XYZ file of C-alpha atoms in Angstrom:
572
model
C 55.620 -21.664 -13.973
C 54.736 -25.344 -12.769
C 51.506 -25.315 -10.804
C 50.637 -28.015 -8.480
C 47.374 -29.909 -9.548
C 44.108 -28.408 -7.539
C 42.678 -30.806 -5.102
C 39.144 -31.205 -5.998
C 36.952 -32.230 -3.127
C 35.266 -35.524 -3.383
C 31.807 -34.705 -2.373
C 30.796 -31.173 -1.935
C 28.856 -30.029 0.980
C 25.262 -30.005 0.671
C 22.512 -28.566 3.028
C 20.210 -31.474 4.080
C 17.333 -28.719 4.375
C 17.228 -27.605 0.680
C 14.949 -30.255 -0.841
C 10.806 -30.866 -0.340
C 8.296 -28.452 1.032
C 9.017 -25.954 3.688
C 12.775 -25.427 2.536
C 14.883 -22.663 2.894
C 15.866 -20.282 0.297
C 17.946 -16.982 0.520
C 16.951 -14.503 -2.353
C 19.874 -11.971 -3.310
C 20.600 -9.047 -4.889
C 24.362 -8.157 -5.719
C 25.780 -6.056 -3.398
C 25.890 -2.652 -4.920
C 29.279 -0.632 -5.430
C 29.549 2.210 -2.910
C 31.463 4.838 -5.226
C 27.946 6.812 -6.323
C 24.465 6.869 -5.122
C 21.796 4.304 -6.376
C 20.036 4.661 -9.608
C 17.202 2.909 -10.674
C 18.966 0.102 -12.383
C 20.019 -0.999 -8.758
C 16.653 -0.474 -7.774
C 15.069 -2.954 -10.277
C 17.489 -5.578 -8.979
C 16.345 -5.116 -5.687
C 12.642 -5.063 -7.031
C 13.168 -8.137 -8.786
C 14.141 -10.312 -6.133
C 12.069 -8.804 -3.117
C 9.228 -10.034 -5.547
C 10.470 -13.031 -5.816
C 10.815 -13.065 -1.846
C 7.383 -11.856 -1.501
C 5.706 -14.182 -3.672
C 7.658 -17.171 -2.230
C 6.197 -15.846 1.168
C 2.815 -15.904 0.034
C 3.060 -19.223 -1.113
C 3.923 -20.219 2.504
C 6.856 -22.029 0.501
C 9.485 -22.077 3.716
C 11.500 -19.710 5.725
C 12.996 -17.385 3.172
C 15.873 -14.420 3.474
C 16.552 -11.482 0.959
C 19.908 -10.107 1.099
C 20.890 -7.162 -0.188
C 24.112 -4.440 0.636
C 27.115 -2.292 -0.428
C 30.303 -3.672 -1.645
C 32.981 -1.414 -0.134
C 36.440 -2.378 -1.170
C 38.760 -1.799 -4.124
C 40.741 0.486 -6.091
C 37.702 2.584 -7.743
C 36.581 3.575 -3.764
C 39.804 4.357 -2.917
C 39.891 6.678 -5.715
C 36.643 8.377 -5.483
C 37.266 8.906 -1.901
C 40.554 11.194 -2.777
C 38.747 12.840 -5.439
C 35.520 13.575 -2.836
C 38.184 14.971 -0.246
C 37.256 12.326 2.444
C 38.621 8.934 3.456
C 37.031 5.289 2.159
C 35.732 4.366 5.350
C 33.400 7.567 5.316
C 32.531 7.731 1.836
C 31.107 4.214 2.383
C 29.065 4.887 5.180
C 27.433 7.809 3.381
C 27.034 5.730 -0.061
C 25.928 2.885 1.976
C 23.404 4.489 3.772
C 21.461 5.904 0.547
C 21.342 2.373 -0.616
C 19.414 1.536 2.556
C 17.446 4.692 2.620
C 16.399 3.810 -1.119
C 15.685 0.338 -0.711
C 13.631 1.188 2.644
C 11.583 3.649 1.039
C 10.956 0.987 -2.245
C 9.569 -1.302 0.551
C 12.105 -3.758 -0.318
C 11.700 -6.339 2.293
C 15.481 -7.092 2.724
C 16.226 -9.308 6.024
C 19.896 -8.750 5.784
C 22.000 -5.840 4.577
C 25.471 -6.668 4.411
C 28.373 -4.343 4.349
C 31.882 -5.818 3.331
C 33.335 -3.348 5.438
C 31.711 -5.216 8.513
C 34.165 -7.353 10.580
C 31.740 -10.556 10.185
C 32.132 -10.312 6.373
C 35.994 -9.942 6.347
C 36.287 -13.455 8.829
C 33.961 -15.270 6.409
C 36.645 -13.972 3.358
C 39.634 -14.736 5.388
C 38.228 -18.556 6.194
C 37.172 -18.763 2.338
C 40.565 -17.398 1.507
C 42.238 -20.371 3.329
C 39.982 -22.907 2.267
C 40.791 -22.211 -1.448
C 44.653 -22.321 -0.069
C 43.618 -25.825 1.939
C 42.758 -27.068 -1.355
C 45.446 -26.305 -3.550
C 43.487 -23.719 -5.558
C 45.857 -20.978 -5.399
C 49.543 -20.171 -6.674
C 51.621 -17.162 -6.570
C 52.676 -15.892 -10.240
C 53.560 -12.862 -12.349
C 50.296 -11.486 -14.141
C 50.285 -8.845 -16.842
C 47.316 -8.159 -18.644
C 44.970 -5.221 -19.431
C 43.351 -3.994 -16.416
C 40.284 -2.050 -15.813
C 39.978 -0.362 -13.045
C 36.248 0.732 -13.333
C 35.485 -3.067 -13.978
C 37.871 -3.979 -11.283
C 39.180 -6.826 -13.716
C 41.682 -8.123 -16.296
C 40.099 -8.166 -20.112
C 41.780 -10.209 -22.912
C 42.401 -8.776 -25.837
C 39.459 -10.225 -27.806
C 37.211 -7.923 -25.380
C 39.120 -4.727 -26.579
C 38.729 -2.155 -29.134
C 41.104 0.805 -29.648
C 39.878 4.419 -29.578
C 41.751 7.858 -30.320
C 41.579 10.527 -27.777
C 41.316 14.216 -28.552
C 45.005 14.599 -29.196
C 44.994 11.598 -31.484
C 46.650 9.282 -29.506
C 45.223 5.870 -29.474
C 44.142 4.006 -26.276
C 42.044 0.876 -25.244
C 38.435 0.560 -24.038
C 36.691 -2.357 -23.053
C 34.113 -3.091 -25.948
C 31.279 -3.797 -23.570
C 31.170 -1.075 -21.154
C 33.613 1.418 -23.064
C 36.014 1.824 -19.623
C 39.612 2.357 -20.442
C 42.212 -0.290 -19.420
C 45.540 -0.089 -18.863
C 48.586 -2.534 -19.290
C 49.316 -3.908 -15.673
C 52.144 -6.214 -14.559
C 52.614 -7.595 -11.312
C 53.048 -10.357 -8.702
C 49.994 -11.611 -6.802
C 47.901 -14.691 -6.251
C 46.281 -16.880 -9.112
C 43.314 -18.714 -8.677
C 43.355 -22.653 -11.042
C 39.981 -21.253 -12.591
C 41.132 -23.495 -15.921
C 40.832 -26.542 -13.823
C 37.093 -26.346 -13.125
C 36.246 -25.680 -16.862
C 35.173 -29.454 -17.150
C 33.365 -29.259 -13.595
C 31.734 -26.105 -14.482
C 30.210 -27.406 -17.945
C 29.104 -30.727 -16.246
C 27.281 -28.681 -13.350
C 25.323 -26.312 -16.128
C 24.476 -29.019 -17.971
C 22.992 -30.997 -15.276
C 20.763 -28.086 -14.253
C 19.799 -26.445 -17.674
C 18.012 -24.026 -15.242
C 20.672 -23.041 -12.887
C 20.695 -19.836 -15.096
C 17.852 -17.950 -16.476
C 16.695 -16.550 -19.095
C 17.909 -19.044 -21.305
C 20.116 -16.819 -23.736
C 22.527 -15.978 -20.547
C 22.615 -19.599 -19.944
C 23.655 -19.993 -23.699
C 26.143 -17.303 -23.156
C 28.110 -18.985 -20.391
C 28.085 -22.244 -22.254
C 29.961 -20.243 -24.944
C 32.510 -18.564 -22.382
C 33.337 -22.274 -21.004
C 33.779 -23.640 -24.379
C 36.768 -20.969 -24.944
C 39.996 -20.619 -23.215
C 39.247 -20.385 -19.453
C 42.665 -18.797 -18.069
C 43.501 -18.627 -14.319
C 42.161 -15.842 -12.251
C 44.447 -13.127 -10.441
C 42.645 -12.778 -7.026
C 45.066 -10.508 -5.247
C 46.455 -7.300 -5.737
C 49.947 -5.417 -4.297
C 48.877 -3.809 -1.379
C 51.269 -0.793 -2.117
C 48.522 -0.134 -4.774
C 45.631 -1.119 -3.144
C 45.082 -0.454 0.527
C 41.331 -0.706 0.820
C 40.576 -3.976 0.984
C 41.330 -7.571 3.068
C 44.656 -8.084 3.363
C 45.640 -11.895 2.177
C 45.783 -13.260 5.537
C 49.245 -15.068 4.921
C 50.652 -12.264 2.937
C 50.642 -8.689 4.036
C 52.029 -7.740 1.049
C 48.593 -8.488 -1.255
C 45.141 -7.642 -0.945
C 42.209 -10.018 -1.754
C 40.479 -9.282 -4.982
C 37.470 -7.175 -4.516
C 35.362 -9.602 -6.575
C 36.484 -12.491 -4.188
C 35.975 -10.377 -1.349
C 32.470 -9.380 -2.747
C 31.267 -12.439 -3.665
C 31.863 -14.170 -0.424
C 28.827 -12.048 1.050
C 26.552 -14.523 0.012
C 27.884 -16.742 2.615
C 28.737 -13.951 5.188
C 24.816 -13.511 5.357
C 24.194 -17.095 6.207
C 26.855 -17.148 9.425
C 29.835 -18.275 6.976
C 31.805 -20.668 8.200
C 29.492 -21.650 11.042
C 25.952 -21.534 10.384
C 25.445 -21.322 6.483
C 24.877 -25.061 5.939
C 21.778 -24.723 7.422
C 20.895 -22.815 3.993
C 23.414 -23.040 1.280
C 23.455 -23.776 -1.439
C 19.853 -23.249 -1.625
C 20.372 -19.704 -2.763
C 18.562 -17.734 -5.597
C 21.244 -14.691 -7.042
C 19.582 -11.633 -9.079
C 22.323 -9.864 -11.280
C 22.376 -7.506 -13.799
C 24.112 -9.197 -17.240
C 27.134 -7.133 -16.751
C 28.083 -8.960 -13.972
C 27.212 -12.317 -15.210
C 30.736 -14.222 -15.661
C 31.528 -13.220 -12.024
C 28.630 -14.846 -10.815
C 27.992 -18.061 -13.123
C 31.756 -18.676 -14.056
C 33.965 -17.362 -10.888
C 31.389 -17.901 -8.291
C 30.677 -21.644 -8.922
C 34.583 -22.400 -9.476
C 35.444 -20.716 -6.438
C 33.060 -22.382 -4.526
C 33.659 -25.976 -5.970
C 37.331 -25.245 -5.037
C 36.451 -24.183 -1.370
C 34.418 -27.568 -0.943
C 30.750 -26.059 -1.262
C 28.051 -26.472 -4.472
C 27.077 -23.809 -6.776
C 23.981 -21.708 -6.121
C 20.840 -23.146 -7.074
C 19.712 -20.300 -9.519
C 20.968 -17.217 -11.098
C 18.499 -14.834 -12.528
C 19.898 -12.883 -14.850
C 18.844 -9.222 -15.961
C 19.195 -6.658 -18.404
C 19.697 -2.347 -18.123
C 17.732 0.510 -18.274
C 18.249 3.015 -20.707
C 16.967 6.630 -20.553
C 14.951 7.453 -23.845
C 17.363 5.000 -25.662
C 20.604 6.253 -23.858
C 22.604 4.602 -21.799
C 22.483 6.117 -17.990
C 25.607 7.939 -17.661
C 26.730 10.903 -15.460
C 28.429 12.700 -18.323
C 24.909 13.125 -19.984
C 23.259 14.237 -17.161
C 20.410 11.183 -17.303
C 20.967 9.021 -14.231
C 17.376 8.537 -12.774
C 17.124 9.009 -8.978
C 14.839 6.229 -7.557
C 14.162 8.313 -4.627
C 12.704 11.227 -6.871
C 10.826 8.448 -8.902
C 9.058 7.565 -5.753
C 8.293 10.610 -5.113
C 6.926 11.498 -8.517
C 5.037 8.342 -9.315
C 4.343 6.861 -5.653
C 6.393 3.650 -4.469
C 3.875 1.525 -5.777
C 3.187 3.266 -8.829
C 7.024 2.872 -9.741
C 7.535 -0.622 -8.588
C 4.628 -1.710 -10.740
C 6.120 0.584 -13.567
C 9.256 -1.362 -13.478
C 8.189 -4.921 -12.929
C 5.740 -4.473 -15.622
C 7.896 -2.832 -18.119
C 10.904 -4.700 -17.097
C 12.012 -7.795 -19.614
C 15.188 -9.696 -18.443
C 16.480 -10.779 -21.680
C 16.447 -7.352 -23.284
C 17.196 -3.842 -22.373
C 13.949 -1.482 -21.029
C 13.611 2.103 -21.785
C 12.746 4.376 -18.996
C 10.846 7.761 -19.976
C 8.393 9.942 -17.902
C 5.669 9.715 -20.167
C 5.606 6.223 -20.619
C 5.210 5.637 -16.411
C 2.311 7.789 -16.382
C 0.811 5.920 -19.244
C 1.319 2.473 -17.925
C 0.355 3.309 -14.316
C -2.959 5.576 -14.942
C -4.250 3.202 -17.547
C -3.516 -0.300 -15.498
C -3.460 1.088 -11.605
C -5.709 3.903 -11.788
C -8.032 3.319 -14.159
C -8.910 -0.261 -14.776
C -7.828 -1.576 -11.402
C -8.789 1.455 -9.258
C -11.927 2.366 -11.429
C -13.082 -1.229 -11.172
C -13.058 -1.378 -7.158
C -15.043 1.909 -7.025
C -17.566 1.187 -9.603
C -18.131 -2.351 -7.974
C -18.385 -0.990 -4.484
C -20.229 2.443 -5.225
C -23.087 3.229 -2.980
C -25.550 3.133 -6.030
C -24.314 -0.109 -6.975
C -24.040 -1.681 -3.704
C -26.166 0.261 -1.200
C -25.543 -2.505 1.554
C -21.549 -2.380 1.306
C -21.630 -6.180 1.688
C -19.948 -8.961 -0.300
C -23.316 -9.900 -1.915
C -24.520 -13.409 -2.584
C -23.720 -15.434 -5.869
C -27.148 -17.281 -7.641
C -26.501 -20.661 -9.166
C -29.608 -19.891 -11.299
C -28.196 -16.756 -12.902
C -24.685 -18.199 -13.263
C -25.113 -22.150 -13.518
C -22.152 -24.497 -13.732
C -21.518 -25.961 -17.130
C -19.371 -28.831 -18.446
C -18.287 -27.173 -21.641
C -19.462 -23.470 -21.689
C -19.082 -23.554 -25.683
C -21.238 -26.442 -26.442
C -24.004 -25.572 -24.125
C -26.926 -23.169 -24.607
C -27.507 -20.346 -22.015
C -29.170 -21.615 -19.224
C -29.032 -18.322 -16.950
C -28.062 -14.891 -17.405
C -24.408 -15.779 -17.869
C -23.231 -15.523 -21.483
C -20.063 -17.744 -23.206
C -17.765 -15.069 -22.604
C -18.711 -14.432 -19.332
C -17.600 -18.243 -18.823
C -14.605 -17.836 -20.956
C -13.131 -14.892 -18.758
C -14.153 -16.715 -15.475
C -11.909 -19.769 -16.640
C -9.086 -16.920 -17.350
C -9.414 -15.901 -14.034
C -9.713 -19.321 -12.232
C -6.200 -20.456 -13.883
C -4.431 -17.121 -13.308
C -2.781 -17.821 -9.959
C -1.132 -21.047 -11.184
C -0.336 -19.049 -14.168
C 1.447 -16.313 -12.011
C 3.350 -18.649 -9.918
C 4.485 -20.541 -13.005
C 5.857 -17.241 -14.498
C 7.515 -15.990 -11.161
C 9.277 -19.521 -10.670
C 10.702 -18.906 -14.645
C 11.672 -14.898 -13.631
C 9.225 -13.384 -15.895
C 7.283 -11.701 -13.346
C 6.386 -9.043 -16.561
C 4.211 -11.720 -18.030
C 2.510 -12.526 -14.714
C 1.541 -8.982 -14.404
C 0.635 -8.619 -18.061
C -1.879 -11.636 -17.508
C -3.257 -10.118 -14.442
C -3.797 -6.588 -16.630
C -5.511 -8.944 -19.088
C -7.957 -10.342 -16.488
C -8.549 -7.151 -14.907
C -9.543 -5.723 -18.568
C -11.905 -8.706 -18.954
C -13.516 -7.944 -15.414
C -14.268 -4.675 -16.411
C -15.857 -5.756 -19.653
C -17.954 -8.266 -17.785
C -19.068 -5.342 -15.543
C -19.410 -3.233 -18.303
C -21.284 -5.646 -20.414
C -24.138 -6.503 -18.064
C -24.682 -2.624 -17.082
C -25.697 -3.368 -13.319
C -26.603 0.195 -12.672
C -29.286 -0.377 -15.167
C -30.904 -3.382 -13.098
C -33.962 -2.829 -10.511
C -32.899 -4.002 -7.178
C -36.567 -4.183 -5.857
C -36.888 -6.636 -9.049
C -36.576 -10.097 -6.819
C -34.932 -11.478 -10.133
C -33.021 -8.460 -11.169
C -31.297 -8.489 -7.594
C -30.212 -11.932 -7.999
C -28.276 -11.104 -10.958
C -27.334 -7.798 -10.051
C -25.776 -9.436 -6.772
C -24.252 -12.404 -8.760
C -22.718 -9.680 -11.132
C -20.964 -7.711 -7.901
C -20.063 -11.256 -6.223
C -18.119 -12.311 -9.193
C -16.453 -9.150 -9.902
C -15.578 -8.970 -6.051
C -14.056 -12.058 -6.329
C -12.063 -11.417 -9.167
C -10.565 -8.253 -7.491
C -9.917 -10.243 -4.519
C -7.705 -12.783 -6.603
C -5.925 -9.659 -8.068
C -5.220 -7.951 -4.681
C -3.768 -11.053 -3.561
C -1.930 -11.750 -6.753
C -0.546 -8.122 -6.921
C 0.825 -8.124 -2.845
C 4.214 -8.833 -4.015
C 4.544 -6.042 -6.956
C 2.246 -3.165 -5.266
C 1.968 -4.121 -1.571
C 0.512 -0.819 -0.218
C -2.068 -0.971 -2.888
C -2.663 -4.434 -2.512
C -3.343 -4.003 0.909
C -5.506 -0.805 0.478
C -7.819 -3.135 -2.104
C -7.879 -6.247 0.217
C -8.849 -4.209 3.234
C -11.682 -2.650 1.468
C -12.748 -6.092 0.422
C -12.665 -6.933 4.036
C -9.911 -9.736 3.633
C -8.401 -10.497 7.083
C -4.366 -10.872 6.790
C -4.736 -14.541 7.639
C -6.875 -15.099 4.261
C -4.217 -13.250 2.065
C -1.806 -16.021 1.165
C -1.687 -17.261 -2.224
C -1.387 -20.805 -1.101
C -5.015 -20.973 -0.001
C -6.630 -18.611 -2.706
C -9.494 -20.095 -4.061
C -12.027 -18.108 -6.876
C -15.506 -18.338 -7.059
C -16.216 -21.239 -5.098
C -20.067 -20.946 -5.003
C -19.872 -21.481 -8.672
C -18.887 -25.170 -7.958
C -21.257 -25.184 -5.362
C -18.795 -24.605 -2.003
C -19.287 -21.853 0.527
C -17.504 -18.631 0.063
C -16.529 -17.159 3.412
C -17.075 -13.685 2.183
C -20.427 -14.065 0.943
C -22.601 -11.789 3.050
C -19.572 -9.952 4.746
C -19.825 -6.251 5.575
C -17.047 -4.706 2.948
C -14.048 -2.609 4.966
C -14.111 1.034 5.357
C -14.118 3.308 1.998
C -10.574 4.531 1.973
C -11.226 6.504 -0.968
C -9.939 6.275 -4.847
C -7.447 3.053 -4.940
C -4.597 4.733 -6.871
C -4.817 8.372 -7.696
C -3.788 9.561 -11.333
C -0.527 10.591 -12.344
C -0.342 14.091 -13.820
C 1.330 14.577 -16.921
C 4.589 16.604 -16.801
C 5.063 19.156 -18.749
C 9.125 19.047 -18.111
C 10.824 15.563 -17.544
C 12.313 16.771 -14.235
C 13.317 13.543 -12.850
C 15.165 12.635 -16.107
C 16.613 16.282 -15.741
C 17.808 15.943 -11.962
C 21.099 14.953 -12.101
C 22.667 12.353 -9.210
């Protein structure tokens, strides 16, 4: 079939407000398929986006939005509704409510929760389709190939493997997911994806940070080095009724992935107000949907006259005791049960501390308990408790820093001790002073787990500093001893203030409790204005002499070890 050439827009429309300080930015999770309740993989996506969104807000980087929601059209949902004895709209309403509840309970600070069944989204999709048609990016043709219902897409032969069923009959499945495929032939609309191979390669080569981490960037480059066949973007309406009809052809339904991807524009008011934000968008997605976001979506945007998103952050999956989560194995982990078992902040911390985006990570109960007890309850909570205890700090104040006890030196490695501080004390203070910039750099590079690793190391160093100088052994009645005792506490509280401020995007409730105990006011909690130990540099400290906040008890209660893996055994 002869296909008319696609008309590539000469200038992709860019929003004027996407550069410079104070710029707008949309952070997004994928929208989650409404054929089953949320699991911890969904929560992990949302937590990554939430932490990035919160950190950016605390830096005062400019207006920000965080979008999430549910993907509610497609054959899978049509079939799931029939199996459940309900209608697609009723099933979607139930599942969407579960996602909304799970994310609200987990303190995901979303500003937009989009459902693809909403009128605003359907209107946006129809307008987007019209833009594709207007630019000559669509044509009607016969398509046949191996179709995977579970993944809502056609797969090439190279991505399939053959299996044998219980009766010895061969069948084909996706090599990556294991889902069965069926040979399908139908007439539908095709998107001229092949015309965008060179523009996509140029976009990626000009923007090496467009996809992070790098292994996923390299994977997309490999895909673009292979044949890029045109994409089927509609389905026969006789087979798929639960979806948005093609505006000019009532016999066809718009492909669910084209429908779903437009959600990132719908939340911005496309086609009227999206240009105030787009393309200043950072998508957080799982590796299983990388091709849809890093190949199909940018090409569709280019074809519609829009620029690709600025960045795509990709993460890997969570396994359970080394096994892939699956309903058949009964090991799908319920995030609501996890929040109840480990607390909201405890489970947030575990997923973000242990999750490494470029490799699969493993969940099991004992691991969560060990990490959370060690780093939140013992190290961080214990440090706050010890440094604010009445026996150590009877006045319940932020005590004074003594420059005589802890004098500033040019190079602590080459200077003999002048006060009470040792060389390792200077080394640890340097580590804490560099922490805010280090954390910001790791957040920027989508390495939140490394930021938390650095914070955890500094917390351990602070505990070492406190233990090394044994303030409980010092005599407060001796003026010289009192100066050193107050300095030890001052340095410790300054460290805790830094940790509490930097941990706000990850454990918001616990960080608030810590900062309130230190009497840090809400307007004093921005990362952008965070300074550490100003008295060491001869500058005033606004907290010095301030009365501490009320004692609210243990910062983070230790989790009890479980004799049975009740969460892992709970089926969704």
